[in-house]
Coordinates of C-alpha atoms in Angstrom, one line a residue:
X1 CA 0.2 0.1 -0.1
X2 CA 1.1 3.7 -0.4
X3 CA 1.7 5.7 2.5
X4 CA 2.2 9.5 2.6
X5 CA 3.2 11.6 6.0
X6 CA 2.7 15.2 5.6
X7 CA 3.2 18.2 8.2
X8 CA 2.0 21.9 7.6
X9 CA 5.5 22.6 6.1
X10 CA 6.6 19.4 4.1
X11 CA 6.3 15.9 3.0
X12 CA 8.1 13.7 5.4
X13 CA 7.7 10.1 3.7
X14 CA 6.2 8.7 0.7
X15 CA 6.5 5.4 -0.4
X16 CA 5.2 1.6 -0.5
X17 CA 4.8 -0.2 2.9
X18 CA 3.3 -3.2 4.4
X19 CA 1.8 -2.0 7.5
X20 CA 1.7 1.3 9.6
X21 CA 1.1 1.5 13.4
X22 CA -0.4 4.8 14.4
X23 CA -1.4 6.4 17.9
X24 CA -5.1 6.7 17.4
X25 CA -7.2 8.9 19.8
X26 CA -8.9 5.7 21.4
X27 CA -5.6 3.6 21.2
X28 CA -2.8 2.5 18.8
X29 CA -4.1 0.6 16.0
X30 CA -2.5 -0.8 12.7
X31 CA -3.3 -0.6 9.2
X32 CA -2.6 -3.2 6.8
X33 CA -2.6 -3.9 3.2
X34 CA -6.6 -3.6 2.1
X35 CA -7.7 -2.1 5.3
X36 CA -11.1 -1.1 5.3
X37 CA -11.7 2.8 4.7
X38 CA -11.0 4.7 8.1
X39 CA -10.5 8.2 9.1
X40 CA -9.3 8.8 12.7
X41 CA -7.6 11.5 14.9
X42 CA -4.1 10.9 16.2
X43 CA -2.4 11.8 19.7
X44 CA 1.0 12.4 20.4
X45 CA 2.9 9.0 20.1
X46 CA 5.0 6.7 17.9
X47 CA 4.0 6.1 14.4
X48 CA 5.9 2.9 13.0
X49 CA 6.1 2.4 9.4
X50 CA 7.2 -1.3 8.3
X51 CA 8.3 -1.6 4.7
X52 CA 10.4 -4.5 2.9
X53 CA 12.6 -5.9 5.8
X54 CA 13.0 -2.4 7.4
X55 CA 11.1 -0.4 10.2
X56 CA 11.0 3.2 10.6
X57 CA 10.0 5.0 13.7
X58 CA 8.4 8.7 14.0
X59 CA 7.3 10.7 16.8
X60 CA 4.1 12.5 15.8
X61 CA 2.4 15.4 17.6
X62 CA -1.3 14.7 16.9
X63 CA -2.6 14.8 13.7
X64 CA -5.2 12.6 11.7
X65 CA -5.0 9.6 9.3
X66 CA -7.2 8.5 6.5
X67 CA -6.8 5.2 4.6
X68 CA -9.0 4.3 1.5
X69 CA -8.2 2.2 -1.7
X70 CA -5.0 1.0 -0.4
X71 CA -3.6 4.6 0.4
X72 CA -2.8 5.8 3.6
X73 CA -2.6 9.5 4.3
X74 CA -1.2 10.9 7.5
X75 CA -1.5 14.7 8.5
X76 CA 0.9 15.6 11.5
X77 CA 0.8 18.7 13.3
X78 CA 4.5 18.1 14.0
X79 CA 7.0 15.0 13.5
X80 CA 10.3 14.0 14.6
X81 CA 12.3 11.1 12.9
X82 CA 14.0 8.9 15.2

């Protein structure tokens, strides 16, 4: 699936991934390939991106996630790459 991570001032990440773990307002959850459409608010916390054999961790400061048609868009208020 395709993932885009955006902040108000730049695009932080764009690429193909196998899974994304996000810090949802009601608790963390994972988005996998062919996930049902979803829109959720995000809290401050770890955003874990899993790709082909590697894992990247970002610390986000609130935001929104939308998943639809195998595309995930994360709009973060702020972000730090670990």
